Coordinates of N, CA and C in Angstrom, one line a residue:
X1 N -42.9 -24.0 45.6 CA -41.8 -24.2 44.6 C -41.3 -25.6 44.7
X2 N -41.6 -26.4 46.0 CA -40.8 -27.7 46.1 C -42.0 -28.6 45.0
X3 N -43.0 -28.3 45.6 CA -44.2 -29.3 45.0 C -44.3 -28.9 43.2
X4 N -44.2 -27.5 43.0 CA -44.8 -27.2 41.9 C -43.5 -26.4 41.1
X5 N -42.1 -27.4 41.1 CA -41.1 -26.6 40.6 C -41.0 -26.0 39.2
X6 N -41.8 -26.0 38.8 CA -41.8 -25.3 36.9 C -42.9 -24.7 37.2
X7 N -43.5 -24.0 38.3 CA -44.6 -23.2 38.0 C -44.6 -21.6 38.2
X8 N -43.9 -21.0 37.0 CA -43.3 -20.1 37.4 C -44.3 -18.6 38.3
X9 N -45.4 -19.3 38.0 CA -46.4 -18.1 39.4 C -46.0 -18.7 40.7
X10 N -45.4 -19.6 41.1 CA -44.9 -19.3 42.6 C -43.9 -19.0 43.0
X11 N -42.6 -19.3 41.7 CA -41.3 -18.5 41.7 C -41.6 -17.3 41.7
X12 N -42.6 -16.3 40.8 CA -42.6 -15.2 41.0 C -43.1 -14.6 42.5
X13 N -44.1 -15.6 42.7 CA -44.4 -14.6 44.2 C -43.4 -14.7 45.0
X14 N -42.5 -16.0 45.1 CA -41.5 -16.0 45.8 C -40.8 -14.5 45.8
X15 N -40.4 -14.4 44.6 CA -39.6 -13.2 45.0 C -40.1 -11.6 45.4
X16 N -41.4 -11.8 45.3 CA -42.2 -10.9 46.1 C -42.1 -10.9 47.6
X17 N -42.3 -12.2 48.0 CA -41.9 -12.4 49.4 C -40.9 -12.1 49.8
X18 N -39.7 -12.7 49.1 CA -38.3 -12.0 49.6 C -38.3 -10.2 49.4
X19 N -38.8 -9.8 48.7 CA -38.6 -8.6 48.5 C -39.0 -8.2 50.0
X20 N -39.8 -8.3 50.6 CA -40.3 -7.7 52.0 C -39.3 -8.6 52.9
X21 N -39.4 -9.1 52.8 CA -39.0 -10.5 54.0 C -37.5 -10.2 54.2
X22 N -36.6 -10.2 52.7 CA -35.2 -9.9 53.2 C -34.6 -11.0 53.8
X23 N -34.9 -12.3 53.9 CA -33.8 -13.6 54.2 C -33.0 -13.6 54.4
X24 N -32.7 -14.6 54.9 CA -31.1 -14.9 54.9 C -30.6 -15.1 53.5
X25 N -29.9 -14.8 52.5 CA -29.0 -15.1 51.4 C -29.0 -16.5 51.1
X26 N -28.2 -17.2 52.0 CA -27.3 -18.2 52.2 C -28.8 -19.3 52.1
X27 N -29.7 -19.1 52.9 CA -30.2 -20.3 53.3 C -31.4 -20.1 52.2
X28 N -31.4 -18.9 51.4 CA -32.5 -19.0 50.0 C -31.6 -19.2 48.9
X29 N -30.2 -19.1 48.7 CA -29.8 -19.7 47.5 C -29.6 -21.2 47.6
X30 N -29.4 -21.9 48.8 CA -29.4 -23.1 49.3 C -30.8 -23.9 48.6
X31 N -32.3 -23.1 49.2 CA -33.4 -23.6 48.3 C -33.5 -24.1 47.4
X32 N -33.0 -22.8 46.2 CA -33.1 -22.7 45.0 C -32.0 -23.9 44.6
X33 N -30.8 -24.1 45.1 CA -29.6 -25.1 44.8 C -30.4 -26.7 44.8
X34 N -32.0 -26.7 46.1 CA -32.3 -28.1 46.5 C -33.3 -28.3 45.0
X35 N -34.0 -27.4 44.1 CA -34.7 -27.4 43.6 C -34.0 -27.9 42.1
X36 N -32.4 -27.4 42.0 CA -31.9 -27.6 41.1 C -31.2 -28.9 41.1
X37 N -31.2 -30.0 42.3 CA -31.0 -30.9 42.1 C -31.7 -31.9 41.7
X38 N -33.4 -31.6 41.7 CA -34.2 -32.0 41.3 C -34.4 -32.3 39.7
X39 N -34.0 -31.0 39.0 CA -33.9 -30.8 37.6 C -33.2 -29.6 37.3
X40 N -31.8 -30.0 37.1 CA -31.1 -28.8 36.4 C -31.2 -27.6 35.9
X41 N -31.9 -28.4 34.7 CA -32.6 -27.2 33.6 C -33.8 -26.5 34.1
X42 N -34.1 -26.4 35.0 CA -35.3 -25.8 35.4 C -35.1 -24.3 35.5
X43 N -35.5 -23.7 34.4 CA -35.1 -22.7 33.9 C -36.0 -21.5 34.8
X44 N -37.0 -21.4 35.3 CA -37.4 -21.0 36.4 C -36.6 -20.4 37.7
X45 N -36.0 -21.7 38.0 CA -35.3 -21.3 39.0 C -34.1 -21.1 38.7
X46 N -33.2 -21.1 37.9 CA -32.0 -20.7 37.2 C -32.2 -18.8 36.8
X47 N -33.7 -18.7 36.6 CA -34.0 -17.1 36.3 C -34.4 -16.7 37.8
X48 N -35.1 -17.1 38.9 CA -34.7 -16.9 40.1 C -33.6 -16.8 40.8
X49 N -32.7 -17.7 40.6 CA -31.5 -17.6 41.1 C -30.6 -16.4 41.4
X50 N -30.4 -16.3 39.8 CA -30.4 -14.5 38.8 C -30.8 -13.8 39.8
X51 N -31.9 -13.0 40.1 CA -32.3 -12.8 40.4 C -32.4 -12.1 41.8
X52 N -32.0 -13.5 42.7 CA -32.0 -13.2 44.3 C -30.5 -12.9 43.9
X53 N -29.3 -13.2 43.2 CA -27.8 -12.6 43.4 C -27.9 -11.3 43.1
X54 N -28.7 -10.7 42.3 CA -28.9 -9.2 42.0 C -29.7 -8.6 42.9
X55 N -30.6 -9.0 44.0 CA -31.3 -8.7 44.6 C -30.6 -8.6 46.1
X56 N -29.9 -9.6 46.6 CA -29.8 -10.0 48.4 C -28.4 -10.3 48.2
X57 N -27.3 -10.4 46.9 CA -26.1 -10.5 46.8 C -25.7 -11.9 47.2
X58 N -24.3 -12.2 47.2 CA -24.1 -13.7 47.5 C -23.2 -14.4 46.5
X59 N -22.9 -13.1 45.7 CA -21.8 -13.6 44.6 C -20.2 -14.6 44.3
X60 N -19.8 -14.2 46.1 CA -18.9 -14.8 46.4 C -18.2 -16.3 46.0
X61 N -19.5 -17.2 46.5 CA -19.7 -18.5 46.4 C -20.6 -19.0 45.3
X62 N -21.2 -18.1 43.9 CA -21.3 -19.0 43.2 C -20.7 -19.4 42.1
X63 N -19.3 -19.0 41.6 CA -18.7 -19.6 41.1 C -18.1 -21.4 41.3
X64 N -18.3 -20.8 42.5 CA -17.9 -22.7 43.4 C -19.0 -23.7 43.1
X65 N -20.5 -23.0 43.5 CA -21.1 -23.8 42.9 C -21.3 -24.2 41.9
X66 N -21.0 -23.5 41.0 CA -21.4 -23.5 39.1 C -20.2 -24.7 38.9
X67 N -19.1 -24.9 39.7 CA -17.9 -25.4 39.2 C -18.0 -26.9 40.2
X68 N -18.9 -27.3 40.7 CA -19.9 -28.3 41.5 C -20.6 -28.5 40.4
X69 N -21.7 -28.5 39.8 CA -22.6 -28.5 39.8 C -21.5 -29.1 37.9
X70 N -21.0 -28.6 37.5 CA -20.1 -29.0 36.4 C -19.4 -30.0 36.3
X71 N -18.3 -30.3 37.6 CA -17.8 -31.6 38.1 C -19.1 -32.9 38.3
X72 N -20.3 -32.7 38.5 CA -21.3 -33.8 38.5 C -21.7 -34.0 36.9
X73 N -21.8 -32.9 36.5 CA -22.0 -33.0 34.9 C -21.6 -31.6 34.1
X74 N -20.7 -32.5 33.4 CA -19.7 -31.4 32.3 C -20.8 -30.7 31.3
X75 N -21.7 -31.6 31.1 CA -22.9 -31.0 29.8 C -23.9 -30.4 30.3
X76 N -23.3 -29.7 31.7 CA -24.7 -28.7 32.1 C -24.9 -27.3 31.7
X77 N -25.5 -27.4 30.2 CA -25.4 -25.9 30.2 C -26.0 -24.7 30.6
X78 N -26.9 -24.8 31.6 CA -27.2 -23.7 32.7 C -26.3 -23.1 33.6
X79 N -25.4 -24.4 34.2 CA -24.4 -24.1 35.0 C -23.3 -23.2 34.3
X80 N -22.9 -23.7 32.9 CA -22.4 -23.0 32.1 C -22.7 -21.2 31.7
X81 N -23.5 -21.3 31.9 CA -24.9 -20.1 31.7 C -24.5 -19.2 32.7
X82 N -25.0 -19.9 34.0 CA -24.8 -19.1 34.9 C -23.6 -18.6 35.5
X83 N -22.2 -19.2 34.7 CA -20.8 -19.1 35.0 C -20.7 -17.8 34.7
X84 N -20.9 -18.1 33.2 CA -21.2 -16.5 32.6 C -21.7 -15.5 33.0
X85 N -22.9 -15.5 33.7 CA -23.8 -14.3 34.0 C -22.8 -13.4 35.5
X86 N -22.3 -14.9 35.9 CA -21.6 -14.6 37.5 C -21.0 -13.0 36.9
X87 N -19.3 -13.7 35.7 CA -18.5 -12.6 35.6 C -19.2 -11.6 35.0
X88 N -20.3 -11.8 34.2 CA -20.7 -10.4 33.6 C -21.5 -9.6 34.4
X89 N -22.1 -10.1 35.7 CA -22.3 -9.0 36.3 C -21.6 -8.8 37.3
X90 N -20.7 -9.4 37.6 CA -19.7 -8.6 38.8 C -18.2 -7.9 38.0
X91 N -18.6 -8.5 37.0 CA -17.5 -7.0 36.1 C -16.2 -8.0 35.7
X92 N -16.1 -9.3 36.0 CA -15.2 -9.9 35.8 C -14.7 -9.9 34.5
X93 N -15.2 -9.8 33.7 CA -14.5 -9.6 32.5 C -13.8 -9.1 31.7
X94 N -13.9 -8.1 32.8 CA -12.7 -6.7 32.5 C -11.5 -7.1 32.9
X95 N -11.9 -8.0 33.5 CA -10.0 -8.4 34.6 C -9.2 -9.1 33.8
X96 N -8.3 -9.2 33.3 CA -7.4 -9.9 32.6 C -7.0 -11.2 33.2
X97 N -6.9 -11.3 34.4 CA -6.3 -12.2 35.0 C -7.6 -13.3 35.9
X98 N -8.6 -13.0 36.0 CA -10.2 -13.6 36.1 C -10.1 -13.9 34.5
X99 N -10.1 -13.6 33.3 CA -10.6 -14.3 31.9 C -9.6 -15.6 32.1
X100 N -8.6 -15.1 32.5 CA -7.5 -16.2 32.3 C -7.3 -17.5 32.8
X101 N -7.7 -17.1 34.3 CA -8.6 -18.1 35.1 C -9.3 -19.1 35.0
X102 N -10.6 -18.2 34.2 CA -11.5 -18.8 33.7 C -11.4 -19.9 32.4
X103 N -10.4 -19.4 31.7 CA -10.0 -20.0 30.7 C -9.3 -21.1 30.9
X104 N -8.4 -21.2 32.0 CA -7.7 -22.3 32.6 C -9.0 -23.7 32.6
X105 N -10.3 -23.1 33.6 CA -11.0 -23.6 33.5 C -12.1 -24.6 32.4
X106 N -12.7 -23.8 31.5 CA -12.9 -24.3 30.3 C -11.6 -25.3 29.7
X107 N -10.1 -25.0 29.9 CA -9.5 -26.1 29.1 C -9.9 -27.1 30.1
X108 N -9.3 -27.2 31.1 CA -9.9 -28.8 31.9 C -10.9 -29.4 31.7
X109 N -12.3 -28.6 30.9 CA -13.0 -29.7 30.6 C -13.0 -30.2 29.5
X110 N -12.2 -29.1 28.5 CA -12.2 -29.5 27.5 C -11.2 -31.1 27.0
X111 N -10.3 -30.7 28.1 CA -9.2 -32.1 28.9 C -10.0 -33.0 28.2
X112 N -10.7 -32.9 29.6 CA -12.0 -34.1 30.1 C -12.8 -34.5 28.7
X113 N -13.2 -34.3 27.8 CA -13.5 -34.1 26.3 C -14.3 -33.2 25.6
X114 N -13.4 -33.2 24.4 CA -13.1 -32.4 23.5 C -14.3 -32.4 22.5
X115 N -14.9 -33.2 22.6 CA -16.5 -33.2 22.1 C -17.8 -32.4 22.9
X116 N -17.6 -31.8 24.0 CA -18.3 -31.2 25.0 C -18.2 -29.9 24.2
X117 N -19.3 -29.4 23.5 CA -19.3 -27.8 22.9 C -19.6 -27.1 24.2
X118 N -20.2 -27.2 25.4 CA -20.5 -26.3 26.4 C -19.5 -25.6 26.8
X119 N -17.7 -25.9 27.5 CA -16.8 -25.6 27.2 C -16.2 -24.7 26.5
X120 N -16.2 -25.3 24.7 CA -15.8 -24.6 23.8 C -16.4 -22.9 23.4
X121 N -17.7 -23.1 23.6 CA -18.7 -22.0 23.7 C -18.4 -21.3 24.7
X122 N -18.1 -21.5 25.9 CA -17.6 -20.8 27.2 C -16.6 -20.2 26.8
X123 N -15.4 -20.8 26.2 CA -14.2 -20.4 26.2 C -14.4 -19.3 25.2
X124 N -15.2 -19.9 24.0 CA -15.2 -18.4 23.4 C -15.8 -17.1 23.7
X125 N -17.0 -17.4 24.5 CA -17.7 -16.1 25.0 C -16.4 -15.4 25.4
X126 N -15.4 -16.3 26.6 CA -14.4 -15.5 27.2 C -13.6 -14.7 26.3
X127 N -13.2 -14.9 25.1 CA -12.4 -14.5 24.4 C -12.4 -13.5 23.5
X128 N -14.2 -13.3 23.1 CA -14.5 -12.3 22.5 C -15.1 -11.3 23.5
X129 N -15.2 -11.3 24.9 CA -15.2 -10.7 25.8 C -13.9 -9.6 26.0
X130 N -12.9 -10.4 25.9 CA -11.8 -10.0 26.8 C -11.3 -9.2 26.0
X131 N -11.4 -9.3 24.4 CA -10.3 -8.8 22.8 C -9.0 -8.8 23.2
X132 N -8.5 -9.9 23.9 CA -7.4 -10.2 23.8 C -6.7 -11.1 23.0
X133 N -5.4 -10.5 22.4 CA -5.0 -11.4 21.2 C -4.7 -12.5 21.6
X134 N -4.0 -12.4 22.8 CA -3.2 -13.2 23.1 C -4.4 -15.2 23.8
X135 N -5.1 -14.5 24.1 CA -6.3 -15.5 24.8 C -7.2 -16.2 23.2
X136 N -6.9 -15.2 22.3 CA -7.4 -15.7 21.2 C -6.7 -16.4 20.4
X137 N -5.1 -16.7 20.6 CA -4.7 -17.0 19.4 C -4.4 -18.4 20.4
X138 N -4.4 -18.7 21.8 CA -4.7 -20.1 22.5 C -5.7 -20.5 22.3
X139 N -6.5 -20.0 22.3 CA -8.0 -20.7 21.6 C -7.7 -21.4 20.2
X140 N -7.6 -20.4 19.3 CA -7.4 -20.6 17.8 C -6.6 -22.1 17.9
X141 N -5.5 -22.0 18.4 CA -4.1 -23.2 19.0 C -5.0 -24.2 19.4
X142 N -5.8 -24.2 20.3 CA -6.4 -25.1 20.8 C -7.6 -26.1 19.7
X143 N -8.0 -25.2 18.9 CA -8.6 -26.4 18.1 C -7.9 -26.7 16.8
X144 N -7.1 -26.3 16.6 CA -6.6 -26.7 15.3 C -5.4 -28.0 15.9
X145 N -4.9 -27.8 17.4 CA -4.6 -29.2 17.7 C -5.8 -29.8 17.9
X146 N -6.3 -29.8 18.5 CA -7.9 -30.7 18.7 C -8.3 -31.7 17.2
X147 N -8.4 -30.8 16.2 CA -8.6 -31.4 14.7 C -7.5 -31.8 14.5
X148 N -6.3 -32.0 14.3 CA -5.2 -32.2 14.0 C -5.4 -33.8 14.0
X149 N -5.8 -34.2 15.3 CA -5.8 -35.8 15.7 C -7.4 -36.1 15.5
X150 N -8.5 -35.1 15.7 CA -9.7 -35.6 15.7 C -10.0 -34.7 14.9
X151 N -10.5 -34.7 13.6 CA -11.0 -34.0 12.6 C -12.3 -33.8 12.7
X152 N -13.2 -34.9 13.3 CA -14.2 -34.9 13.3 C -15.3 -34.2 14.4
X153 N -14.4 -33.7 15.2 CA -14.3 -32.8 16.7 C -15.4 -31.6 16.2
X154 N -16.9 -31.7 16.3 CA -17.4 -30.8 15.2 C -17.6 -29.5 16.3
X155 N -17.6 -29.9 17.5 CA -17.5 -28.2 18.3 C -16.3 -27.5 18.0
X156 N -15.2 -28.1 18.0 CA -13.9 -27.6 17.9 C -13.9 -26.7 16.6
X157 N -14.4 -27.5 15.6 CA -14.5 -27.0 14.5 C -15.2 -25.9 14.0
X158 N -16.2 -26.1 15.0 CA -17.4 -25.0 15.2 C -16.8 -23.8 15.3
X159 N -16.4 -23.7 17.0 CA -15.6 -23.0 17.3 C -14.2 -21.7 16.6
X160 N -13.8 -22.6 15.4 CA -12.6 -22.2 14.8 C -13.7 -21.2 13.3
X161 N -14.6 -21.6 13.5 CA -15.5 -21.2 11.9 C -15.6 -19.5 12.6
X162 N -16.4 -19.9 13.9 CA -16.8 -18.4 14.7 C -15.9 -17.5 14.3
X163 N -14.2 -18.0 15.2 CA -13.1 -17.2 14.8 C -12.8 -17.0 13.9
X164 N -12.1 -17.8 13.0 CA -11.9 -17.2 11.7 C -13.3 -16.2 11.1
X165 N -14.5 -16.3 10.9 CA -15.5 -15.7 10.4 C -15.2 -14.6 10.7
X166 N -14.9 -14.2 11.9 CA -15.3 -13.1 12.8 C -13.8 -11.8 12.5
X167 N -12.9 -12.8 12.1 CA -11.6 -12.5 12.2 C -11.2 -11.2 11.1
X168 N -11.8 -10.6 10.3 CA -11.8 -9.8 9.0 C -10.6 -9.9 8.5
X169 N -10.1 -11.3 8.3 CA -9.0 -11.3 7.4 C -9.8 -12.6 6.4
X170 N -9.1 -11.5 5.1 CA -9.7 -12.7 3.8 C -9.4 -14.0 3.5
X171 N -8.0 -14.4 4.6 CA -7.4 -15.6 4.5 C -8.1 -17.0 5.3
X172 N -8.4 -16.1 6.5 CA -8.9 -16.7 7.6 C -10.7 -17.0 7.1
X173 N -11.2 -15.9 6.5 CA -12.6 -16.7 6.3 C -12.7 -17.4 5.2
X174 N -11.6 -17.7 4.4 CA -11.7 -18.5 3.2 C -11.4 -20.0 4.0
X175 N -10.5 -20.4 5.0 CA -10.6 -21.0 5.7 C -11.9 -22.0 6.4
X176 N -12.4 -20.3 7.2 CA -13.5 -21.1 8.1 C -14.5 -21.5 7.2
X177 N -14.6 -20.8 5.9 CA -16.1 -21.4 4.3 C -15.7 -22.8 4.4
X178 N -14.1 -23.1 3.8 CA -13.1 -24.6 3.9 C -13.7 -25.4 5.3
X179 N -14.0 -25.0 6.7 CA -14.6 -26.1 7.2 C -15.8 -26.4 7.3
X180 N -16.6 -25.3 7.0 CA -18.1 -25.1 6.5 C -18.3 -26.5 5.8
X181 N -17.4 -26.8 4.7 CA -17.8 -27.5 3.9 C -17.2 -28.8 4.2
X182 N -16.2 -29.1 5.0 CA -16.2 -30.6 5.1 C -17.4 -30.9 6.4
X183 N -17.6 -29.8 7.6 CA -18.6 -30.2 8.4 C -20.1 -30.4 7.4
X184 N -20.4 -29.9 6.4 CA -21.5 -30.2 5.7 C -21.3 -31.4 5.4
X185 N -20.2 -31.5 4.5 CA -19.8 -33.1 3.8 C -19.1 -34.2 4.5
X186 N -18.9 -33.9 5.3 CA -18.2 -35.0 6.3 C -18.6 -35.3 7.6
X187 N -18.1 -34.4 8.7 CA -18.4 -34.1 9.9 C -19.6 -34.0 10.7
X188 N -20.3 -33.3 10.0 CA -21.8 -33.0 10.5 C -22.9 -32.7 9.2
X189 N -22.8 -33.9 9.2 CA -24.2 -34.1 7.9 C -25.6 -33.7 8.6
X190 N -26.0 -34.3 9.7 CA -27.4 -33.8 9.8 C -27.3 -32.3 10.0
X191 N -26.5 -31.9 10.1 CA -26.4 -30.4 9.9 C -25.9 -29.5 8.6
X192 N -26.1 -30.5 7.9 CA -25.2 -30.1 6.2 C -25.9 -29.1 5.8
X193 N -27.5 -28.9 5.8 CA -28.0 -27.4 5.2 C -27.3 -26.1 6.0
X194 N -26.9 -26.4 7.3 CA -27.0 -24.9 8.1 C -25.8 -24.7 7.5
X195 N -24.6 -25.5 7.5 CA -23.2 -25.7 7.0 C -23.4 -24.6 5.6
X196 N -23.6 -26.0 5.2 CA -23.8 -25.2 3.2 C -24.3 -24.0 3.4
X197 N -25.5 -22.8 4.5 CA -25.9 -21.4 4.5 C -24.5 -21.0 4.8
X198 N -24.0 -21.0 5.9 CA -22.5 -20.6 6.6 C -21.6 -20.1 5.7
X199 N -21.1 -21.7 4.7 CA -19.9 -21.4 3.6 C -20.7 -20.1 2.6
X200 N -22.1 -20.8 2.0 CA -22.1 -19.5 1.6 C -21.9 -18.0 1.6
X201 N -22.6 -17.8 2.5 CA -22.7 -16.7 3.6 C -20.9 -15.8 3.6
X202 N -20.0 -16.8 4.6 CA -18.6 -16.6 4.0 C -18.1 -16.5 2.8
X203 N -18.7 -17.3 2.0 CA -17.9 -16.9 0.6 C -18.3 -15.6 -0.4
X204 N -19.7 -15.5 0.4 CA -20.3 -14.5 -0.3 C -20.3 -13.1 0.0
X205 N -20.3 -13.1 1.7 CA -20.9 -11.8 2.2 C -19.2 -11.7 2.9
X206 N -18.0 -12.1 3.3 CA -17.0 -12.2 4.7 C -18.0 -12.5 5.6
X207 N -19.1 -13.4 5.9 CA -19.2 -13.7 7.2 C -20.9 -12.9 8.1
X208 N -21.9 -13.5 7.1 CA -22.9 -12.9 7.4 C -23.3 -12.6 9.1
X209 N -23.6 -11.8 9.8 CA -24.0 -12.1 11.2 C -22.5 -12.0 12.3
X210 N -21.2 -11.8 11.7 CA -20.3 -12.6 12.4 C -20.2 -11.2 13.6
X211 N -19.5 -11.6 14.4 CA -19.2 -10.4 15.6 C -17.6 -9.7 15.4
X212 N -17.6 -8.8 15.3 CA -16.2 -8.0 15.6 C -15.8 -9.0 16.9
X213 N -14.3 -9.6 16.8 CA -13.6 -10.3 17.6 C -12.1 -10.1 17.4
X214 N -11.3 -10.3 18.1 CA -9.9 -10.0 18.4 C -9.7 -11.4 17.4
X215 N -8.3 -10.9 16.3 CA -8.1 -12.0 14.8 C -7.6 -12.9 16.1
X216 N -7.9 -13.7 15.5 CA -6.9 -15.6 16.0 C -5.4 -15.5 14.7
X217 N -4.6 -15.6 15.3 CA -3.2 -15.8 14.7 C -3.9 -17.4 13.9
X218 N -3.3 -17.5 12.5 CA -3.3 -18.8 11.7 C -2.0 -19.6 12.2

C-alpha cells in the first residue's frame, strides 16, 4: 500500500488481513493517515479508512483529524467527506447540539472564504439533516449577507438556489429561478446551460429533483 498506493487489490487484501489479525486501531489508522499525506484524494484509502472505523472502531479521534487535515487545506473535500460520514455513522446528527457544533465549524471556514463551496455544501448537508428551522434560517442569513457585499459568491448562491428550491414555497422558488438566471448571465457563465436547466426546471416543474428540506425564512 506504501509502494502501490492507488492499487486498490492491496487495500483490499489489507483488510483481509486485518480481519484475522485484529491490530492495533491506533497504529492502522495512523497508516492509512501516512498514505493520505502522500495524496489526499486517494480515494482508496479514504474507502479503507471507512472501513477499518466500522470495522476495529476509533471514532473518537477522527473528527480531530478531519479538522487537521482541513486547517492544512480548507478545499479538501474528502476530509469534508469524511466529516460527514464520521456523524452519520455515529448517529450525530440526531443531536441538536453536535449539528450546531458542527455548524459553528463550517462558518469558520466559511470566515476564512466565502468562495470555498466545500463548507457551504457541508453546512447544508447539516441542515437538511437536522430539519431544523432554526439552523436553516442561519444558513439562509448567511448567504444572502454573503451576496449582499459579494454577489458574485456563486457557492453562496448555489447554496441559497438548493434552499429556496427545496423550500415549497412559491415565493421562495421564484426567487431561487431569479438566481438561476443571473448565475447563468452573470455569475457563472461557464455554467450558464446547467443554470438556464435549473431556472427552467423551477419555473416549470417547483424545483425538479429538489429534496424535502426544513423552509429557510426569506
Amino acid at each position: 500500500a506504501v509502494d502501490n498506493p492507488k492499487n486498490y487489490q492491496v487495500w483490499f487484501h489489507r483488510r483481509r488481513v486485518v480481519e484475522r489479525a485484529r491490530p492495533d486501531v491506533g497504529a492502522e489508522l495512523a497508516f492509512v493517515a501516512e498514505a493520505l499525506e502522500e495524496d489526499a484524494k486517494n480515494y482508496h484509502a479514504w474507502g479503507y479508512r471507512q472501513w477499518l472505523l466500522r470495522t476495529l472502531g476509533g471514532w473518537e479521534h477522527e473528527l480531530s483529524y478531519c479538522a487537521k487535515l482541513l486547517d492544512d487545506d480548507c478545499f479538501n473535500n474528502s476530509a469534508w467527506n469524511q466529516r460527514m460520514f464520521v456523524l452519520q455513522e455515529t448517529g450525530a446528527l440526531k443531536d441538536p447540539g453536535a449539528v450546531r457544533t458542527e455548524l459553528s465549524f463550517a462558518r469558520k471556514h466559511l470566515e476564512a472564504g466565502a468562495d470555498n463551496a466545500a463548507p457551504w455544501n457541508y453546512a447544508l448537508g447539516l441542515v437538511e439533516a437536522s430539519d431544523c428551522a432554526e439552523d436553516a434560517a442561519w444558513l439562509a442569513e448567511a448567504c444572502r449577507v454573503v451576496l449582499a457585499s459579494a454577489p458574485a459568491c456563486v457557492p453562496a448562491a448555489a447554496t441559497l438556489v438548493d434552499m429556496y428550491a427545496a423550500s415549497g414555497s412559491d415565493s421562495l422558488v421564484e426567487e431561487a429561478a431569479a438566481l438561476c438566471r443571473s448565475l447563468a448571465t452573470q455569475w457563472d457563465q461557464i455554467r450558464s446551460k446547467y443554470w438556464a436547466l435549473r431556472e427552467a426546471e423551477l419555473r416549470g416543474g417547483g424545483g425538479v429533483g429538489a429534496q424535502p428540506s426544513t423552509t429557510p425564512s426569506a
